[in-house]
């Protein structure tokens, strides 16, 4: 049997009705002659804000997830709420896209170790890392797991610390009934094709309850203009296109079913995998707080494990083998010792979840259970 880690063709072909609607919508967008920042973007922004119980006008469709983060931090700087040299607490165990917008703008990432159980930001360590230069926290809901702590978040906010969410991997996850992306001062979404809700190319989105911040983001994303040919900022071109927005509007209708499907697969893995050499990911008490962007197991002998699966036709991936602070581009980045992050980087393996069938999961679990370790 051959099990792909992820087959993007299947994401489409698995849902014939959605496929048909997407093709229809794309054709009608082409025929409309409006390709950027038109009615489809408006529709997506309205729909996603409503889903997140956010006020109308709080979402801004943009070019991709990285740009969503860049725009948020740039807007915070333009509004004078952050300044070059300010420290932003960031989980050390994250994708590099969480750090790039900070260092680009002269903000200082302060790397904090993850909780080894959740692999997500440890909020107590974040609180301990706060010093007079700390002006922000970037909470990353890694692997589709809501990463939030109401008590500590409100303590941080009382001290004037801005909390931004990197919600690229966790659309649809909730914390105490509230969707991630609606918890902090601003949030960034990604619709990269492999994300839980993926476009047919790049797309992203920002969300915030703060109208001043949202206006700044909207202007910055369109050359810094608040109206045509009137530039209040030295902005970027980070616009969302109409074809992606149309596709995403339709795909959003499937958000709940996609999250449930991923939960069913994760539960099945959890039930079936039984090998003492494999540590399974934590299943949270609140099942809705996980949307399983990745199903990440850990093992001391990762190379041998990955090879065993590959020799049985099963492909896997690693998120992430080299953490940001060990990347060549960050050889000069200041940070303390990060043993938990580095251990995770050596032990994690992501199993197929995006496009697997129940039969494939049963097969993967059998192969795992037969691994001598
Ligand atoms: C994917 C991702 C991003 C960036 O999104 P793009 O749309 O690829 O630019 C940012 N942060 C995290 C955690 C991601 O997984």
Coordinates of C-alpha atoms and ligand atoms in Angstrom, one line a residue:
X1 CA 0.0 0.0 0.0
X2 CA 1.2 3.5 -0.8
X3 CA 0.2 6.4 1.6
X4 CA 1.0 9.9 0.5
X5 CA 1.8 12.5 3.2
X6 CA -0.5 14.9 1.4
X7 CA -1.9 14.8 -2.1
X8 CA -3.3 18.3 -3.0
X9 CA -5.1 16.8 -6.0
X10 CA -7.2 14.7 -3.6
X11 CA -8.1 17.7 -1.5
X12 CA -10.1 18.8 -4.5
X13 CA -11.2 15.5 -5.9
X14 CA -12.5 14.2 -2.5
X15 CA -15.3 16.7 -2.6
X16 CA -16.9 16.7 -6.1
X17 CA -19.6 19.3 -5.3
X18 CA -17.1 21.8 -3.9
X19 CA -14.9 21.2 -7.0
X20 CA -17.8 22.0 -9.3
X21 CA -18.7 25.2 -7.3
X22 CA -15.1 26.4 -7.3
X23 CA -14.8 25.9 -11.1
X24 CA -18.1 27.8 -11.6
X25 CA -17.1 30.6 -9.3
X26 CA -13.7 30.9 -11.0
X27 CA -15.2 31.1 -14.4
X28 CA -17.6 33.8 -13.3
X29 CA -14.8 35.7 -11.7
X30 CA -12.8 35.6 -14.9
X31 CA -15.9 36.8 -16.8
X32 CA -16.4 39.7 -14.2
X33 CA -13.2 41.3 -15.3
X34 CA -12.5 42.3 -11.7
X35 CA -9.4 40.6 -10.4
X36 CA -8.2 42.3 -7.2
X37 CA -10.0 43.6 -4.1
X38 CA -13.5 43.2 -5.5
X39 CA -16.7 41.6 -4.3
X40 CA -15.2 38.2 -3.6
X41 CA -12.6 39.6 -1.2
X42 CA -15.4 41.6 0.5
X43 CA -17.5 38.5 0.7
X44 CA -14.7 36.5 2.2
X45 CA -13.8 39.2 4.7
X46 CA -17.5 39.5 5.8
X47 CA -17.9 35.8 6.1
X48 CA -14.8 35.0 8.0
X49 CA -15.4 37.9 10.5
X50 CA -18.9 36.6 11.1
X51 CA -17.7 33.0 11.7
X52 CA -15.2 34.4 14.2
X53 CA -17.9 36.5 16.0
X54 CA -15.8 39.6 15.1
X55 CA -17.3 43.0 14.2
X56 CA -17.9 43.7 10.5
X57 CA -14.9 45.2 8.8
X58 CA -12.4 43.4 11.1
X59 CA -10.9 41.1 8.5
X60 CA -8.5 42.2 5.7
X61 CA -7.8 39.7 2.9
X62 CA -4.1 39.8 1.9
X63 CA -1.6 38.1 -0.3
X64 CA -0.3 35.3 2.1
X65 CA 0.2 34.5 5.8
X66 CA 3.7 35.9 6.0
X67 CA 2.4 39.2 4.6
X68 CA -0.5 39.1 7.1
X69 CA 2.1 39.1 9.9
X70 CA 4.3 41.7 8.3
X71 CA 1.3 44.0 7.9
X72 CA 0.2 43.6 11.5
X73 CA 3.6 44.5 12.9
X74 CA 4.2 47.2 10.3
X75 CA 0.9 48.8 11.2
X76 CA 1.6 48.6 14.9
X77 CA 4.9 50.4 14.2
X78 CA 3.3 53.0 12.0
X79 CA 0.7 53.7 14.7
X80 CA 3.6 54.2 17.2
X81 CA 2.5 51.2 19.4
X82 CA 5.7 49.4 18.7
X83 CA 9.2 50.8 18.1
X84 CA 12.4 49.4 16.6
X85 CA 14.3 47.5 19.3
X86 CA 11.1 46.4 21.2
X87 CA 11.1 42.8 22.2
X88 CA 8.5 40.4 21.0
X89 CA 8.1 37.1 22.8
X90 CA 8.0 34.3 20.2
X91 CA 7.9 30.5 20.7
X92 CA 11.2 29.0 19.7
X93 CA 9.4 26.0 18.3
X94 CA 7.7 27.5 15.3
X95 CA 7.9 28.0 11.6
X96 CA 10.4 30.7 10.5
X97 CA 7.6 32.8 9.1
X98 CA 6.7 33.8 12.7
X99 CA 10.2 35.5 13.1
X100 CA 10.9 37.0 9.7
X101 CA 8.5 39.9 10.0
X102 CA 10.0 40.9 13.4
X103 CA 13.6 40.9 12.4
X104 CA 12.8 42.6 9.1
X105 CA 11.4 45.6 11.1
X106 CA 14.1 45.8 13.7
X107 CA 11.9 44.2 16.4
X108 CA 13.7 41.7 18.7
X109 CA 12.3 38.2 18.9
X110 CA 12.7 36.9 22.4
X111 CA 12.6 33.1 22.0
X112 CA 10.8 31.1 24.6
X113 CA 10.9 27.3 25.0
X114 CA 7.7 25.3 24.4
X115 CA 5.8 23.1 26.8
X116 CA 7.2 19.7 26.0
X117 CA 3.8 18.1 26.2
X118 CA 1.9 20.5 23.9
X119 CA 5.0 21.5 21.9
X120 CA 3.3 25.0 21.9
X121 CA 4.3 28.2 23.7
X122 CA 4.7 27.8 27.5
X123 CA 2.8 30.8 28.8
X124 CA 4.4 30.7 32.2
X125 CA 7.8 30.9 30.6
X126 CA 6.5 33.7 28.4
X127 CA 5.4 35.6 31.5
X128 CA 8.8 35.0 33.2
X129 CA 10.6 36.3 30.1
X130 CA 8.9 39.7 30.3
X131 CA 11.2 42.6 30.9
X132 CA 10.9 46.4 30.4
X133 CA 11.7 46.1 26.6
X134 CA 8.9 43.5 26.1
X135 CA 6.1 45.0 24.1
X136 CA 4.5 42.1 22.4
X137 CA 3.8 38.3 22.3
X138 CA 3.3 36.3 19.2
X139 CA 1.1 33.4 20.1
X140 CA 1.5 30.6 17.5
X141 CA -1.3 28.0 17.5
X142 CA 1.2 25.4 16.2
X143 CA 0.0 22.2 14.5
X144 CA -3.6 23.4 14.8
X145 CA -3.6 23.4 18.6
X146 CA -5.1 26.4 20.3
X147 CA -2.4 28.0 22.4
X148 CA -3.9 30.4 24.9
X149 CA -4.0 31.2 28.6
X150 CA -6.7 33.7 29.6
X151 CA -5.2 34.5 33.0
X152 CA -1.7 35.2 31.7
X153 CA -2.9 36.9 28.5
X154 CA -4.9 39.4 30.6
X155 CA -1.9 39.9 32.9
X156 CA 0.3 40.7 29.9
X157 CA -2.3 43.1 28.4
X158 CA -2.6 44.9 31.7
X159 CA 1.1 45.6 31.4
X160 CA 0.5 47.1 27.9
X161 CA 1.8 44.1 26.0
X162 CA 0.2 43.5 22.6
X163 CA -0.7 39.9 21.8
X164 CA -0.7 38.9 18.2
X165 CA -1.9 35.4 17.1
X166 CA -0.2 33.4 14.3
X167 CA -3.3 31.5 13.3
X168 CA -1.8 30.1 10.1
X169 CA -2.2 26.5 11.2
X170 CA -5.3 26.6 13.4
X171 CA -8.3 28.1 11.6
X172 CA -11.4 26.6 13.2
X173 CA -9.8 25.7 16.6
X174 CA -11.4 27.1 19.7
X175 CA -10.4 28.1 23.2
X176 CA -13.2 28.0 25.7
X177 CA -15.7 28.3 22.8
X178 CA -13.9 31.2 21.1
X179 CA -12.2 30.7 17.8
X180 CA -8.4 31.2 17.6
X181 CA -7.8 34.4 15.6
X182 CA -10.4 36.2 17.7
X183 CA -8.5 36.0 21.0
X184 CA -5.6 38.5 20.7
X185 CA -5.2 42.1 19.6
X186 CA -4.7 41.0 16.0
X187 CA -4.3 37.7 14.2
X188 CA -2.8 36.4 10.9
X189 CA -4.3 33.6 8.8
X190 CA -2.7 31.7 5.9
X191 CA -4.5 29.9 3.1
X192 CA -1.4 28.4 1.7
X193 CA -2.6 25.3 -0.3
X194 CA -1.6 22.8 2.4
X195 CA -3.2 24.6 5.3
X196 CA -6.6 23.4 6.6
X197 CA -8.4 25.8 4.4
X198 CA -6.2 26.2 1.3
X199 CA -6.4 28.4 -1.7
X200 CA -5.4 27.5 -5.3
X201 CA -2.2 29.5 -4.7
X202 CA -1.2 32.0 -2.0
X203 CA -3.6 34.0 0.2
X204 CA -3.8 35.2 3.7
X205 CA -5.8 37.4 6.0
X206 CA -5.6 39.7 9.1
X207 CA -8.2 40.1 11.8
X208 CA -8.5 42.7 14.6
X209 CA -11.2 44.3 16.7
X210 CA -9.2 47.6 16.5
X211 CA -10.6 49.7 13.6
X212 CA -7.5 52.0 13.7
X213 CA -5.2 49.0 13.3
X214 CA -7.4 47.5 10.6
X215 CA -7.4 50.7 8.6
X216 CA -3.6 50.9 8.8
X217 CA -3.3 47.3 7.6
X218 CA -5.7 47.9 4.7
X219 CA -3.8 51.0 3.6
X220 CA -0.3 49.3 4.0
X221 CA -1.5 46.3 1.9
X222 CA -2.3 48.7 -0.9
X223 CA 0.9 50.8 -1.3
X224 CA 0.1 52.7 1.9
X225 CA -2.8 54.5 0.3
X226 CA -6.0 55.4 2.3
X227 CA -7.6 56.4 -1.0
X228 CA -6.6 56.3 -4.6
X229 CA -3.2 57.9 -5.3
X230 CA -3.0 59.3 -1.7
X231 CA -0.2 57.5 0.2
X232 CA -0.1 58.0 4.0
X233 CA 2.5 55.2 4.5
X234 CA 5.4 53.8 2.5
X235 CA 3.4 50.6 2.0
X236 CA 3.5 47.3 0.2
X237 CA 1.5 45.5 -2.4
X238 CA -0.1 42.7 -0.5
X239 CA -3.5 42.5 -2.1
X240 CA -5.7 39.4 -2.2
X241 CA -6.9 38.4 -5.6
X242 CA -10.5 37.8 -6.5
X243 CA -10.1 34.2 -7.8
X244 CA -8.5 33.1 -4.5
X245 CA -11.1 35.0 -2.5
X246 CA -14.0 33.3 -4.4
X247 CA -12.4 29.9 -3.9
X248 CA -11.9 30.5 -0.2
X249 CA -15.4 31.8 0.4
X250 CA -16.7 28.5 -0.8
X251 CA -14.1 26.4 1.1
X252 CA -15.0 28.2 4.3
X253 CA -18.4 26.5 4.2
X254 CA -16.5 23.3 4.7
X255 CA -14.5 24.5 7.7
X256 CA -16.4 22.5 10.3
X257 CA -16.5 19.3 8.3
X258 CA -12.8 19.6 7.6
X259 CA -12.0 20.1 11.3
X260 CA -14.2 17.1 12.3
X261 CA -12.6 14.9 9.6
X262 CA -9.2 15.7 11.0
X263 CA -10.3 15.1 14.5
X264 CA -11.7 11.6 13.5
X265 CA -8.3 10.7 11.9
X266 CA -6.4 11.9 14.9
X267 CA -8.6 9.9 17.2
X268 CA -8.2 6.8 15.1
X269 CA -4.4 7.2 15.2
X270 CA -4.6 7.7 18.9
X271 CA -6.7 4.6 19.4
X272 CA -4.7 2.3 17.1
X273 CA -1.0 3.3 17.6
X274 CA 0.5 1.2 20.3
X275 CA 4.3 1.1 20.3
X276 CA 6.3 2.1 23.4
X277 CA 9.0 3.7 21.1
X278 CA 6.4 6.2 19.8
X279 CA 5.1 9.1 21.8
X280 CA 1.7 10.2 20.5
X281 CA 0.5 13.9 20.6
X282 CA -1.6 15.0 23.5
X283 CA -5.4 15.0 23.0
X284 CA -6.7 18.0 24.8
X285 CA -9.7 17.7 27.2
X286 CA -11.5 20.2 25.0
X287 CA -11.6 18.3 21.7
X288 CA -12.6 21.5 19.8
X289 CA -9.4 23.2 20.7
X290 CA -7.5 21.0 18.2
X291 CA -8.0 21.1 14.4
X292 CA -5.0 18.8 13.7
X293 CA -3.1 20.7 11.0
X294 CA -0.5 18.1 11.8
X295 CA -0.5 14.9 13.7
X296 CA 3.0 14.9 15.2
X297 CA 4.5 11.9 17.0
X298 CA 7.9 11.7 18.7
X299 CA 10.6 9.1 18.7
X300 CA 14.2 8.9 19.8
X301 CA 15.2 7.0 16.7
X302 CA 13.6 9.2 14.1
X303 CA 15.7 8.4 11.0
X304 CA 15.1 4.6 11.5
X305 CA 11.4 5.2 12.1
X306 CA 11.0 7.4 9.0
X307 CA 12.9 4.8 6.9
X308 CA 10.7 2.0 8.3
X309 CA 7.5 3.8 7.2
X310 CA 9.0 4.7 3.8
X311 CA 10.0 1.1 3.2
X312 CA 6.3 0.3 3.7
X313 CA 5.2 3.0 1.2
X314 CA 4.2 5.6 3.9
X315 CA 5.5 9.1 3.4
X316 CA 5.9 11.5 6.4
X317 CA 7.2 15.0 6.9
X318 CA 9.0 16.8 9.7
X319 CA 7.8 20.1 11.2
X320 CA 10.4 21.3 11.7
X321 CA 13.8 19.6 11.5
X322 CA 15.7 22.9 11.9
X323 CA 14.2 25.5 14.3
X324 CA 14.5 29.2 13.3
X325 CA 17.4 29.9 15.7
X326 CA 19.6 27.3 14.0
X327 CA 18.9 28.5 10.5
X328 CA 21.9 30.1 8.7
X329 CA 20.0 33.4 8.3
X330 CA 19.7 33.7 12.1
X331 CA 23.3 32.8 13.0
X332 CA 23.6 36.2 14.7
X333 CA 20.3 36.0 16.5
X334 CA 20.6 36.4 20.3
X335 CA 19.0 33.7 22.4
X336 CA 19.5 31.6 25.5
X337 CA 19.8 27.8 25.6
X338 CA 16.8 26.1 23.9
X339 CA 17.2 22.4 24.7
X340 CA 13.5 21.5 24.5
X341 CA 13.1 23.1 21.1
X342 CA 16.2 21.3 19.8
X343 CA 15.1 18.0 21.3
X344 CA 11.7 18.3 19.6
X345 CA 13.4 19.2 16.3
X346 CA 15.3 15.9 16.5
X347 CA 12.3 13.8 17.5
X348 CA 9.2 15.0 15.7
X349 CA 7.5 13.2 12.8
X350 CA 4.3 14.3 11.1
X351 CA 2.1 11.4 10.0
X352 CA -0.3 11.7 7.0
X353 CA -3.5 13.4 8.0
X354 CA -4.6 15.8 5.2
X355 CA -5.9 13.3 2.7
X356 CA -5.8 9.8 4.3
X357 CA -8.7 7.4 4.4
X358 CA -9.7 5.3 7.4
X359 CA -8.2 2.2 5.7
X360 CA -4.9 4.0 5.2
X361 CA -4.8 5.1 8.9
X362 CA -5.3 1.5 10.0
X363 CA -2.5 0.4 7.7
X364 CA -0.1 3.2 9.0
X365 CA -0.9 2.2 12.6
X366 CA -0.2 -1.5 11.9
X367 CA 3.1 -0.6 10.3
X368 CA 4.0 1.6 13.3
X369 CA 3.0 -1.0 15.8
X370 CA 5.3 -3.6 14.0
X371 CA 8.3 -1.2 14.1
X372 CA 10.9 -2.9 16.4
X373 CA 11.9 0.5 17.7
Ligands
LIG1 C1 2.3 28.8 6.8 C2 2.7 29.6 8.0 C3 2.9 30.9 7.9 C4 3.0 31.7 6.6 O1 1.9 31.5 5.8 P1 2.2 31.7 4.2 O2 0.8 31.8 3.7 O3 2.9 30.4 3.7 O4 3.0 32.9 4.0 C5 3.2 31.6 9.1 N1 3.2 31.0 10.3 C6 3.0 29.7 10.4 C7 3.0 29.1 11.8 C8 2.7 28.9 9.3 O5 2.5 27.6 9.4

